[in-house]
Coordinates of C-alpha atoms in Angstrom, one line a residue:
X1 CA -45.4 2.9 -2.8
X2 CA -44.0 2.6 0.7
X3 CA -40.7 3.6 1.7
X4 CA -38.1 0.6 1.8
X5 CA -35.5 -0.2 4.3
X6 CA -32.4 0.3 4.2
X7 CA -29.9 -2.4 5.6
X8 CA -29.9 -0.7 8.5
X9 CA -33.4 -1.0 9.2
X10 CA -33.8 2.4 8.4
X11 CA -36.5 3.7 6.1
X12 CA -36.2 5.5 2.9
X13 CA -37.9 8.2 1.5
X14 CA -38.7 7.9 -2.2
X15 CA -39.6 4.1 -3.4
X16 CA -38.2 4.1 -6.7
X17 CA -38.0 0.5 -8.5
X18 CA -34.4 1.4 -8.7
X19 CA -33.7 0.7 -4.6
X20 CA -34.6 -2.8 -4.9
X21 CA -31.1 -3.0 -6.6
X22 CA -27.8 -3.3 -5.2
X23 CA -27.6 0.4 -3.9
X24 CA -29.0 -0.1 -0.8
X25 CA -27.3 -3.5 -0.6
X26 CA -24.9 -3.7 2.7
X27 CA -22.2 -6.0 0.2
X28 CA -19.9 -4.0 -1.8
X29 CA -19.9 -4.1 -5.8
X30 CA -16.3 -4.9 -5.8
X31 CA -16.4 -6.3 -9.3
X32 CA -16.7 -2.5 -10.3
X33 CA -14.2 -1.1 -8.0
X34 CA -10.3 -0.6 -8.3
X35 CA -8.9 -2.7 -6.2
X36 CA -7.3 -0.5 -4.1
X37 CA -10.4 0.2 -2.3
X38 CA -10.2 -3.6 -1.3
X39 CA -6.7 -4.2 -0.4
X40 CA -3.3 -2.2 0.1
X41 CA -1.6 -5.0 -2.3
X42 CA 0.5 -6.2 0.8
X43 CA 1.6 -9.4 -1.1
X44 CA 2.7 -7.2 -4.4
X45 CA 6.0 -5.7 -2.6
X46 CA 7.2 -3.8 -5.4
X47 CA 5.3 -0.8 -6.6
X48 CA 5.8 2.5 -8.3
X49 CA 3.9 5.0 -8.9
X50 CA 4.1 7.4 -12.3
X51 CA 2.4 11.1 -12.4
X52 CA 1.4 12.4 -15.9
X53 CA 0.6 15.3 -17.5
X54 CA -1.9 14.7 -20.7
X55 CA -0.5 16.5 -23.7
X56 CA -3.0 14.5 -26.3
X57 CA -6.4 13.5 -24.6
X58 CA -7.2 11.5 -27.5
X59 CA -4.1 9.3 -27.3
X60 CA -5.0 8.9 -23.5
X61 CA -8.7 7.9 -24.2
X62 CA -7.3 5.3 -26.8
X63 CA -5.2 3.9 -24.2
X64 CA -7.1 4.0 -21.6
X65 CA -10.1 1.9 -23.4
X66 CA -7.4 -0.3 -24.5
X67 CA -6.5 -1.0 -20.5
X68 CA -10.2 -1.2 -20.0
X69 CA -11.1 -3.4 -23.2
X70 CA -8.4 -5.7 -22.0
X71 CA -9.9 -6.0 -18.2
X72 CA -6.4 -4.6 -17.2
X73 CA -7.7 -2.2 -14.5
X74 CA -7.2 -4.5 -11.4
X75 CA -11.0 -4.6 -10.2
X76 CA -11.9 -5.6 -6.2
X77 CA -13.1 -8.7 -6.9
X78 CA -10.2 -11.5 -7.3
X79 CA -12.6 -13.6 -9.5
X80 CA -12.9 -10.7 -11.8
X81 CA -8.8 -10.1 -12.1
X82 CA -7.6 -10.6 -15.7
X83 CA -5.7 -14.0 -15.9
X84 CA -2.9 -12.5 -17.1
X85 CA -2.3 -10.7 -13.7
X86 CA -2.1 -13.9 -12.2
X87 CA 0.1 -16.4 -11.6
X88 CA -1.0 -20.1 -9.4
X89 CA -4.4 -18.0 -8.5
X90 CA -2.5 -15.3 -6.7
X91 CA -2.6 -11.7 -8.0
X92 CA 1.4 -10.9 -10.0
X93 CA 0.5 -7.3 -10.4
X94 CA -1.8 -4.6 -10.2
X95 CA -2.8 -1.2 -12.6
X96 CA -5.4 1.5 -11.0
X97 CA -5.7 4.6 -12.4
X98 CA -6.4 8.0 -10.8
X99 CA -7.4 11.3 -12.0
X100 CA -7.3 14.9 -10.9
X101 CA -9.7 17.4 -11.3
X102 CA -7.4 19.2 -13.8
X103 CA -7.4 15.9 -15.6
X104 CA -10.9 15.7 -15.7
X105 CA -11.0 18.9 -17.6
X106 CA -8.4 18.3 -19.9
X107 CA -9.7 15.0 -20.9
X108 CA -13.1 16.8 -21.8
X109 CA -15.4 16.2 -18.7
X110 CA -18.0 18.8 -18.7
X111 CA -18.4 21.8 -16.1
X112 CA -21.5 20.6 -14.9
X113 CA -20.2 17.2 -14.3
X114 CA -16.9 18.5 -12.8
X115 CA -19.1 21.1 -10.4
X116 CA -20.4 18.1 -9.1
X117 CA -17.2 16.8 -7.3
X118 CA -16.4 17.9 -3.9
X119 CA -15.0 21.3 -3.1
X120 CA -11.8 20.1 -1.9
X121 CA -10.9 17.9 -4.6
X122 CA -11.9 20.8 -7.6
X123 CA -9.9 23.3 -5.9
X124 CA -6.2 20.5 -5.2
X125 CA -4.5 20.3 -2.3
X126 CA -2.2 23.3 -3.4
X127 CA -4.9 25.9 -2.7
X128 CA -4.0 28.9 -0.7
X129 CA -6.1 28.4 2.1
X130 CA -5.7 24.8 2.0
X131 CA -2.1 25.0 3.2
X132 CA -3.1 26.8 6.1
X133 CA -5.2 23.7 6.8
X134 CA -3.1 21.3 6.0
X135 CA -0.3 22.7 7.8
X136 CA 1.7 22.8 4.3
X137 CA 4.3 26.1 4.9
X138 CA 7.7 26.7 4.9
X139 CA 9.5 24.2 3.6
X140 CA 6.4 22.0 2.9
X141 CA 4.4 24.9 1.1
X142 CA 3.2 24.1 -2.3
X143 CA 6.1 26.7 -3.5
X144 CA 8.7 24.7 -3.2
X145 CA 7.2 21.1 -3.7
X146 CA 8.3 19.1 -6.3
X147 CA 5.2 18.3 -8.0
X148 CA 1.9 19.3 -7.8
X149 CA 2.8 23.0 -6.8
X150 CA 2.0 26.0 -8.1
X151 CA 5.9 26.5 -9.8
X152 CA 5.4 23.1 -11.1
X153 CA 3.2 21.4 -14.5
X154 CA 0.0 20.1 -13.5
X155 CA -0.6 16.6 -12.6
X156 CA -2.8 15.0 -14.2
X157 CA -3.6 11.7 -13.5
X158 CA -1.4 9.0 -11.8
X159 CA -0.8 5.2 -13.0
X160 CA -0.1 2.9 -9.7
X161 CA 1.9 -0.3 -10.5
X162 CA 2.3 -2.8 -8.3
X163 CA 4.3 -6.3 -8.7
X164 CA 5.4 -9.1 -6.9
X165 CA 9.1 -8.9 -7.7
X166 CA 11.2 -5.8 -8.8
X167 CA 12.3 -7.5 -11.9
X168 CA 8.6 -8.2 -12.9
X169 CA 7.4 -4.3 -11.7
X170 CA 10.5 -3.0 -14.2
X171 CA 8.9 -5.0 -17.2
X172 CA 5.7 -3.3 -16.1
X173 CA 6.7 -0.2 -16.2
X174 CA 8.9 -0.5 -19.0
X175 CA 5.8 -2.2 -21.0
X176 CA 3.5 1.0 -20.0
X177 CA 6.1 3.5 -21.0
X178 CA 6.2 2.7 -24.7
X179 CA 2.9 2.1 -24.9
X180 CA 0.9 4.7 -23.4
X181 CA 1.3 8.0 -25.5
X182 CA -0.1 11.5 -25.2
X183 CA 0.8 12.1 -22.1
X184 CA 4.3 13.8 -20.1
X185 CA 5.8 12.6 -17.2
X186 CA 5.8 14.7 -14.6
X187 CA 7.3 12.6 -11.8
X188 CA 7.9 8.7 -11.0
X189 CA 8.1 7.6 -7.9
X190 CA 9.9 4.3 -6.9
X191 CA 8.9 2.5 -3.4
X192 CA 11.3 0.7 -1.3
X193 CA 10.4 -3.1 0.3
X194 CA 11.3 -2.3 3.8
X195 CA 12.0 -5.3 6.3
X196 CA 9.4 -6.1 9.2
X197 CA 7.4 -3.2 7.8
X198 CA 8.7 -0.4 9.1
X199 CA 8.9 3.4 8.2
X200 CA 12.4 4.8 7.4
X201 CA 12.4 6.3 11.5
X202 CA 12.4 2.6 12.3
X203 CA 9.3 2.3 13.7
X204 CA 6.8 -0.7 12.6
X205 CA 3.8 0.6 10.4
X206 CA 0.4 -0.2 9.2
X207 CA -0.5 -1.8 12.2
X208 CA -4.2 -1.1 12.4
X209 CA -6.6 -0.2 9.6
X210 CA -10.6 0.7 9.9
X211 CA -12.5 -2.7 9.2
X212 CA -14.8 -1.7 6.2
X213 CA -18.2 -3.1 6.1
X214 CA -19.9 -4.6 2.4
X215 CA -16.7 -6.7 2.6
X216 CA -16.0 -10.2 3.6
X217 CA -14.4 -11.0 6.6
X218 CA -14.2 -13.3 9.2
X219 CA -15.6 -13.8 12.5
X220 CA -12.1 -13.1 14.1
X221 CA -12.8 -9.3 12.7
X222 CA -12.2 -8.0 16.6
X223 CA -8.9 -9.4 16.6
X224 CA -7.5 -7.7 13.7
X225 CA -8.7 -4.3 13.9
X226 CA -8.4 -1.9 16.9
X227 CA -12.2 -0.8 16.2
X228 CA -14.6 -3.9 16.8
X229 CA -17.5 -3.4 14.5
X230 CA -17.2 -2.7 10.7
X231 CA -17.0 1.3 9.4
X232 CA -19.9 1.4 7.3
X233 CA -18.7 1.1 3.6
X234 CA -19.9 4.7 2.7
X235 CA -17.1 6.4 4.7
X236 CA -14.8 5.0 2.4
X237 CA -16.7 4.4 -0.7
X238 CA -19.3 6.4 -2.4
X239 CA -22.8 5.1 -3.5
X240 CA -23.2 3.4 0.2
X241 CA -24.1 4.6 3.6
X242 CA -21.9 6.1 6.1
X243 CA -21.6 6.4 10.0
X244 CA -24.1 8.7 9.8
X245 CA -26.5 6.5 7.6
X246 CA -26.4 8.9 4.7
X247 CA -24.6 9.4 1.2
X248 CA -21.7 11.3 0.9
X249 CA -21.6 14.1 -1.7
X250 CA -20.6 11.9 -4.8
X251 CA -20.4 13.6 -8.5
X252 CA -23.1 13.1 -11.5
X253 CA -24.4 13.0 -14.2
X254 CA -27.7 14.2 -16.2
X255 CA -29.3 10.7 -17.3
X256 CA -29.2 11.7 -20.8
X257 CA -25.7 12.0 -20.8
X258 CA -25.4 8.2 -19.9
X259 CA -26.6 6.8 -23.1
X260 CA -24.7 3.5 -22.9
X261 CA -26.7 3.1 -19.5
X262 CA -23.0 2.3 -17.6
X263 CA -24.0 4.7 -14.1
X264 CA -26.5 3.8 -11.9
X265 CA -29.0 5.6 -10.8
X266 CA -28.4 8.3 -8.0
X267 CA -30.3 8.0 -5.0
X268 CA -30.4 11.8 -4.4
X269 CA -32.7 12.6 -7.7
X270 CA -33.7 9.7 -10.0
X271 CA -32.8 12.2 -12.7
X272 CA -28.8 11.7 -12.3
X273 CA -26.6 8.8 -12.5
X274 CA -24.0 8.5 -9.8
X275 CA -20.9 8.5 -11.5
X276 CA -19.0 8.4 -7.7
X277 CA -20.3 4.8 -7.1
X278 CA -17.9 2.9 -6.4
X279 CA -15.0 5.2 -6.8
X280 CA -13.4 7.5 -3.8
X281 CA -10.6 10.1 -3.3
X282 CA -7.1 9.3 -2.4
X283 CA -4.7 11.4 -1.1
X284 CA -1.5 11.7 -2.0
X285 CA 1.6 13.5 -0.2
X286 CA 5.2 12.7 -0.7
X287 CA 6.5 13.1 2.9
X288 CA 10.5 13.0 3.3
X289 CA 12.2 11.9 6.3
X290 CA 15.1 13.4 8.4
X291 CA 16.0 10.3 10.2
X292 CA 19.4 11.0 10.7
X293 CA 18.2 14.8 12.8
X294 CA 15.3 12.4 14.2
X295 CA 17.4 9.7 15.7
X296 CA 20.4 13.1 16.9
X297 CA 17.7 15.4 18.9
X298 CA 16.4 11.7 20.3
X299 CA 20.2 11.1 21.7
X300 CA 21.3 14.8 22.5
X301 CA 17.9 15.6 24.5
X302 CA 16.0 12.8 25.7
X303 CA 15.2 13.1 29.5
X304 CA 13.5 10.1 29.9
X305 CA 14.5 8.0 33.2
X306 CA 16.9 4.6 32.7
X307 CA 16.1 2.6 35.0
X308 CA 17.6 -0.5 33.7
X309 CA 21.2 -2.1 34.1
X310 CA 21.5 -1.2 30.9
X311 CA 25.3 -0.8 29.0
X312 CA 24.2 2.1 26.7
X313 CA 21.7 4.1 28.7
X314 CA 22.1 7.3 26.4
X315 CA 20.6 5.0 23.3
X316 CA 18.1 3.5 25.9
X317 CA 17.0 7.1 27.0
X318 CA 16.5 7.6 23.1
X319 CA 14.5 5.0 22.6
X320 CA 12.1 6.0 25.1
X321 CA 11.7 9.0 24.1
X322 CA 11.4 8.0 20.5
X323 CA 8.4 5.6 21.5
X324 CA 6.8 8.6 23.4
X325 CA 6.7 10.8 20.5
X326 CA 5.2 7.8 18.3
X327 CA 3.3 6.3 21.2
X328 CA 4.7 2.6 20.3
X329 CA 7.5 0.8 20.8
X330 CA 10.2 0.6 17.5
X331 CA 8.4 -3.6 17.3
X332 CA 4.9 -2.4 17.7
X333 CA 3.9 -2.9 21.0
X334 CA 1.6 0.2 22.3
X335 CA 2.9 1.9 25.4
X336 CA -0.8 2.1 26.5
X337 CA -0.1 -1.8 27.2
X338 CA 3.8 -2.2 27.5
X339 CA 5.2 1.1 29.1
X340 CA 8.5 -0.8 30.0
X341 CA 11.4 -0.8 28.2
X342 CA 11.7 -4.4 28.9
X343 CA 8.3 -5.8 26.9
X344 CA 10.0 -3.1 23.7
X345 CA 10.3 -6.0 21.5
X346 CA 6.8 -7.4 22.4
X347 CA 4.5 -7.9 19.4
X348 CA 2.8 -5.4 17.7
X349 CA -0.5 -4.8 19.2
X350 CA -4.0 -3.2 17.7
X351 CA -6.7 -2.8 20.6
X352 CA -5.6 0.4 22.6
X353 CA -7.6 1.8 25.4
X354 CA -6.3 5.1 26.1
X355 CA -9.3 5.6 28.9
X356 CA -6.8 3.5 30.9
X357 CA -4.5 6.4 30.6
X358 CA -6.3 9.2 31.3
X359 CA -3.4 11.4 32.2
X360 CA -1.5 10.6 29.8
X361 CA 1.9 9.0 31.8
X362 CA 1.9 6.1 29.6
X363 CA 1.4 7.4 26.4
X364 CA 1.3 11.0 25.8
X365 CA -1.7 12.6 25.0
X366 CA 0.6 14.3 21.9
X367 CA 1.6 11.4 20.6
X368 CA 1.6 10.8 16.9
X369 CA -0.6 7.7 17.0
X370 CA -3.2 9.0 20.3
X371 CA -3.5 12.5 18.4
X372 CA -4.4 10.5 14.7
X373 CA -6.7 8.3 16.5
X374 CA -7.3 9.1 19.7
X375 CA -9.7 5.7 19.7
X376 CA -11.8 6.0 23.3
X377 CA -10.4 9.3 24.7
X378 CA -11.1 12.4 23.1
X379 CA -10.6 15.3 25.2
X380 CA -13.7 17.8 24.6
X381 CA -15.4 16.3 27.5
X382 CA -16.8 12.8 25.8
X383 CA -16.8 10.1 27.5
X384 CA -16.2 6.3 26.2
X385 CA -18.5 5.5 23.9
X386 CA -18.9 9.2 22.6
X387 CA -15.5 8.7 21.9
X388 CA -15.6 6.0 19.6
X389 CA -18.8 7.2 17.8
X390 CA -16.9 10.2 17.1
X391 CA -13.8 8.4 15.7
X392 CA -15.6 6.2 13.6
X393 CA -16.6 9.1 11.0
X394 CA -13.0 10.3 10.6
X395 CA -11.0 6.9 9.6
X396 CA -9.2 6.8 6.7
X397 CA -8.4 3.4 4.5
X398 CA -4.1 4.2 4.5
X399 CA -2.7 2.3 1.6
X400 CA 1.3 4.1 2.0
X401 CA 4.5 3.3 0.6
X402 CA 8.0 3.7 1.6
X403 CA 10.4 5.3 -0.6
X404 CA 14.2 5.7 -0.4
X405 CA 16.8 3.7 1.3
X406 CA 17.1 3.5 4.4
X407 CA 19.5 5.3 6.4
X408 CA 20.8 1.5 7.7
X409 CA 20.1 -1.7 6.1
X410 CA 18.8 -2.9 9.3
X411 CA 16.2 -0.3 10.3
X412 CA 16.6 -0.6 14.0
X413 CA 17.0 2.5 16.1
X414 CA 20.0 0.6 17.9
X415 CA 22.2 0.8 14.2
X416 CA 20.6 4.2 13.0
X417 CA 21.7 6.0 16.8
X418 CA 25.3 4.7 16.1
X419 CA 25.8 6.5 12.5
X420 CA 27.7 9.6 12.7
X421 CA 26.7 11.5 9.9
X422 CA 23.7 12.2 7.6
X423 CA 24.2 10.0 4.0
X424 CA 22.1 13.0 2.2
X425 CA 19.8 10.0 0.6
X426 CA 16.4 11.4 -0.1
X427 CA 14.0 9.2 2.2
X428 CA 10.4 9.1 3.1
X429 CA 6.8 7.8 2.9
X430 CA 4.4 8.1 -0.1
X431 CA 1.0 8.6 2.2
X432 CA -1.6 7.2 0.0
X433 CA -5.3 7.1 2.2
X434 CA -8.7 6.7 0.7
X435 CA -11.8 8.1 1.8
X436 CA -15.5 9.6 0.4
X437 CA -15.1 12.5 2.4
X438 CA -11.6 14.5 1.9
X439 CA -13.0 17.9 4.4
X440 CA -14.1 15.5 7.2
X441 CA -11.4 12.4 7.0
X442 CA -8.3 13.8 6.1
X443 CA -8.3 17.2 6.3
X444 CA -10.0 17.0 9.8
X445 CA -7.5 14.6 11.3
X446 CA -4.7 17.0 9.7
X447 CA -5.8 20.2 10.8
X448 CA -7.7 18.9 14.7
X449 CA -6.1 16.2 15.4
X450 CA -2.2 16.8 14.2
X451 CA -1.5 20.2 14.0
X452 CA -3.6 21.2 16.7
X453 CA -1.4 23.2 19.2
X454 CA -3.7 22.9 21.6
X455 CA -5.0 19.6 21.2
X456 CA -5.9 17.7 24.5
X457 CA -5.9 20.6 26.3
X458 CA -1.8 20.8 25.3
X459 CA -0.4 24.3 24.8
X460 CA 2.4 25.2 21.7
X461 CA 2.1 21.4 20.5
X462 CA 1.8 19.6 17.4
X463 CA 2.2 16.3 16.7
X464 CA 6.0 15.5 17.5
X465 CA 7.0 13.3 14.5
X466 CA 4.8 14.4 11.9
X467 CA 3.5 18.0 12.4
X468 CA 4.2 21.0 11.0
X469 CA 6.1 23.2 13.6
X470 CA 5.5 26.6 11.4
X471 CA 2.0 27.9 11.8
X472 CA 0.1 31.0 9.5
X473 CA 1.3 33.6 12.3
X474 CA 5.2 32.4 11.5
X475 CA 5.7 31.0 15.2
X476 CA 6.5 27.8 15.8
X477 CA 4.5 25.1 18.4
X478 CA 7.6 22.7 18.8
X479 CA 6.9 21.5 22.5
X480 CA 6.1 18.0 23.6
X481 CA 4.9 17.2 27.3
X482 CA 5.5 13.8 29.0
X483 CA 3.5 13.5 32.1
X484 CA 4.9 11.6 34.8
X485 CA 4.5 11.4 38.4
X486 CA 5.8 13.5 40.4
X487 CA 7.1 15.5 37.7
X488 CA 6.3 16.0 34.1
X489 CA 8.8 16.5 31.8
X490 CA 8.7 19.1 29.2
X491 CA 10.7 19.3 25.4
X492 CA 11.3 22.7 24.0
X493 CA 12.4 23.0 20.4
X494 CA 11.7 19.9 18.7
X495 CA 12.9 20.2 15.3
X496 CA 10.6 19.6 12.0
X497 CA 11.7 16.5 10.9
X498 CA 9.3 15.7 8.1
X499 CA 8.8 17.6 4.7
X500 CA 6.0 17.6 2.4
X501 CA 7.7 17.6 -1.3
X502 CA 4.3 17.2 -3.2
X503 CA 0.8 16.2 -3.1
X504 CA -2.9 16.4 -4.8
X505 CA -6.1 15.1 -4.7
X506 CA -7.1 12.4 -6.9
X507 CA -10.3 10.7 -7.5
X508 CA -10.0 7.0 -8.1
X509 CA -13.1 6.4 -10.2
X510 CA -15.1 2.7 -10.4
X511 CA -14.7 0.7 -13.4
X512 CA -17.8 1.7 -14.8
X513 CA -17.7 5.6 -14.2
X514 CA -13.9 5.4 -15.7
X515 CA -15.1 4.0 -19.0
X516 CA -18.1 6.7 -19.1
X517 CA -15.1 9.7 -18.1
X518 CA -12.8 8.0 -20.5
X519 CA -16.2 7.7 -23.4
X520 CA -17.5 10.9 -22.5
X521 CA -17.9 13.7 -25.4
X522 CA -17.0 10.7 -28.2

C-alpha cells in the first residue's frame, strides 16, 4: 500500500488502514480531551484546586467512574459538556482531573505501562538533579516546600474546580468533599479573582498565549496572538504532529491490554494503543510573591532617568524600573513599542518585535518577558526567521491562577509603593502550563531562557522578577543591565523575590485513556 499524507503534505511510512482515521487529522478530538487543553476557563473566575493522596484506590476508581459515568469530566468540546454544568448555554463550572506518576502506581497501572511515560514526569519535579535544572534551591528547594517535597506525603493526583461565582465554586467543593472517599488531602489551594488581570506585583498578565492549531479560530488569529500562524497541535497535545512534524513520546499500551477497544491505535507500532492521545502534562508550581521587598528595592534603587514634570519622581523612577525588569508597562503596553513613561497606561499589546531593539535600550535583553520568549531575537547568532522557528518548539499553553490577597485592593504600583510595611499575607501565582514535551518546553525555557546567567551574552544574570538568584555553586547571579545611550546602567544585588513552595508533574490524561487508567487491572 502506499504511504499516505499527512496534513502537512508529508508522507508517511507504514499505510496501516488505521491512518485513514482521525490521527493524522489536522482537527483536534476535543470531545475526548479535558477541557483545559481548550481553554484557561477565563469566564469561570473562581477556582480551586485540591491535591490528594489516595489511601483506598478502590474507593477512588468507584468515584472516578462515577464522575466519568456521569459525563462530569469537563471535555473540550462545549457540545459535549454535561447540561448540568451549564447554565443559558454558557459553561457554570468545570472538573478535570490530573494524575502523577506516583498515582499511577498506586492506583494499579502496570510498570510497563508507567515505563512508557516520559522521563521527567516518572521521576517528579522533586528529583535531585531536577532542581539543579529548574533552579529550585534554597529557599525554593524541594526541602522545604510545602507539598510535593521530599519531607512531605506524596501527591497523588489533583482535582481542578472551577466556577463562575465563589458561592457556586464553595458548593462544589463542598459537594466533592463528602463524596469522594479513599483518598487524603494533602493541600487545597484557593485562587483569588484579581481586577484587570493582573499578578499580585501589579503587572497585567496572560497577555499572549501560543495559537494552537486542530482548533477553531478565526481569521483575525494574527491579531490575538503574538505568533501569526498556529503551533502545530502536537506541541501541546499528544497523538498529533509537532513543529517538527513528528510525535512526541506519548505512553502505551500492549493491544491486548485494551480489551474494551477505548485507545487508539499508536502510530509508532500498530501493536500498542496510545493511551497519551489526547492527554498532555501540566505543570504545576506554587510560586509566592514578595511584593511588598519587590515594590521597596524598586523605590530605594531605581536609577532610571525622570524626565517628566512629574510630582513624585521617586515612584516614577520605580515604575520604570519595575517595567524594565518585566519588559511591560504595569497596563500592558510592551516597552518594545511604548518606551515612554507617558503611553504607561496604553493598552496591552501582543505583537513584539524585539529585532527592532537589537541592543536592548528599550527593553532589556534580561527582561522577564524577552528572556521567556524572546519571539524574533535570540542571541546565538539567528537571525529573524531562525528565531521564530526556534521559539515555536518551546511554547507552553499557561493556564495560571492567582492566589492570596493582594497586598492593596487596587493592584496599582502607585497604592502598593505608598504602603509602609509588609501585611505578612501569603501571596502568589499557581503556574499551571500544559505541554507534550516537559524536557524541551518547560524545563528548557526554565533552565536556558530564565536562569541562564549568561543569557544574551549577559554576565551574573537571571531573570530579574522570577529567577532564582542561588545557583548549584552557592553564588548568587543577582545583576540586571539596562543599556542606554551613552551609558548603561547596571543593578547589583537584586533580591529573590519569588519562592517556589511546591510543585509536580502531572499528566492530564484524555477522556478515554482516564477511563482505561481508572478500568485498568478490574
Amino acid at each position: 500500500m502506499a504511504c499516505l499524507q499527512n496534513w502537512d503534505g508529508k508522507r508517511l511510512k507504514n499505510g496501516y488502514a488505521f491512518y485513514k482515521t482521525k490521527y493524522f487529522m489536522k482537527t483536534i478530538d476535543t470531545t475526548d480531551t479535558q477541557g483545559l487543553i481548550v481553554r484557561g476557563y477565563k469566564e469561570l473566575k473562581a477556582a480551586y484546586f485540591m491535591l490528594l493522596h489516595i489511601t483506598d484506590k478502590k474507593e477512588v476508581k468507584s468515584y472516578l467512574n462515577s464522575l466519568l459515568d456521569k459525563n462530569e469530566i469537563t471535555p473540550g468540546n462545549r457540545q459535549q459538556i454535561n447540561q448540568s454544568q451549564k447554565e443559558g448555554g454558557e459553561i457554570r463550572h468545570a472538573i478535570q482531573i490530573a494524575f502523577t506518576s506516583k498515582g499511577f502506581k498506586v492506583l494499579g497501572l502496570a510498570d510497563n505501562i508507567l515505563s512508557t511515560f516520559s522521563r521527567e514526569f516518572i521521576e517528579g519535579m522533586d528529583e535531585t538533579f531536577r532542581s539543579q535544572i529548574l533552579g529550585d534551591l534554597g529557599n525554593s528547594g524541594p526541602e522545604n516546600w510545602q507539598w510535593g517535597g521530599c519531607n512531605t506525603d506524596d501527591v497523588h493526583l489533583m482535582m481542578l474546580l472551577y466556577a463562575k461565582t465563589p458561592s457556586l465554586l464553595a458548593d462544589l467543593v463542598i459537594k466533592h468533599k463528602n463524596e469522594f472517599h479513599g483518598v487524603k488531602i494533602i493541600k487545597e489551594l484557593d485562587t483569588f479573582d484579581t481586577p484587570e488581570s493582573k499578578e499580585h506585583f501589579g503587572f497585567h498578565d496572560g497577555i499572549s498565549q501560543p495559537p494552537m492549531g486542530g482548533l477553531p479560530v478565526s481569521s483575525s488569529v494574527s491579531k490575538k496572538y503574538d505568533i501569526k500562524d498556529p503551533i502545530k497541535p502536537g506541541e501541546f497535545v499528544l497523538g498529533y504532529l509537532n513543529e517538527y512534524n513528528q510525535y512526541c513520546k506519548s505512553p502505551h499500551v500492549n493491544s491486548t491490554d485494551d480489551a474494551d477497544n477505548l485507545l487508539p491505535v499508536s502510530p509508532e507500532n500498530n501493536h500498542f494503543k496510545d493511551l497519551g492521545k489526547n492527554g498532555t502534562y501540566l505543570i504545576y508550581r506554587q510560586i509566592k510573591q514578595d511584593v511588598f521587598n519587590f515594590w521597596k528595592y524598586l523605590k530605594e534603587n531605581s536609577k532610571e532617568p525622570v524626565k517628566e514634570d512629574f510630582k513624585k519622581p521617586q515612584i516614577e523612577a520605580a515604575i520604570r524600573l519595575g517595567a524594565k525588569m518585566v519588559g511591560r508597562w504595569p497596563a500592558g503596553a510592551t516597552l518594545v513599542k511604548y518606551p515612554e513613561y507617558k503611553d504607561r497606561d496604553k493598552k496591552a499589546d501582543i505583537m513584539i518585535e524585539y529585532s527592532k531593539d537589537r541592543l536592548g535600550e528599550k527593553c532589556p535583553f534580561g527582561a522577564h518577558i524577552r528572556r521567556a520568549n524572546p519571539r524574533d531575537q535570540l542571541f546565538s547568532g539567528r537571525g529573524g526567521d531562525d528565531s521564530k522557528q526556534m521559539i515555536r518548539k518551546h511554547q507552553l499553553l499557561r493556564r495560571g491562577r492567582v492566589f492570596g490577597k493582594p497586598l492593596v485592593a487596587s493592584m496599582h504600583p502607585e497604592d502598593i509603593l505608598l504602603v509602609k510595611e509588609d501585611d505578612g499575607v501569603e501571596r502568589g501565582l499557581h503556574f499551571i502550563c500544559l505541554s507534550a514535551d516537559i524536557s524541551r518546553q518547560f524545563e528548557f525555557v526554565q533552565n536556558v531562557w530564565i536562569n541562564n546567567p549568561v543569557f544574551g551574552d549577559l554576565y551574573n544574570e537571571v531573570d530579574p522578577v522570577i529567577g532564582t538568584r542561588l545557583n548549584s555553586e552557592n553564588s548568587y547571579n543577582n545583576d540586571l543591565t539596562c543599556p542606554a545611550n551613552p551609558t548603561q546602567r547596571k543593578y547589583k544585588n537584586i533580591p529573590q523575590f519569588t519562592q517556589v513552595l511546591g510543585g509536580s508533574y502531572f499528566f492530564l490524561p484524555g477522556i478515554k485513556a482516564l477511563k482505561f487508567i481508572v478500568n485498568f487491572g478490574h
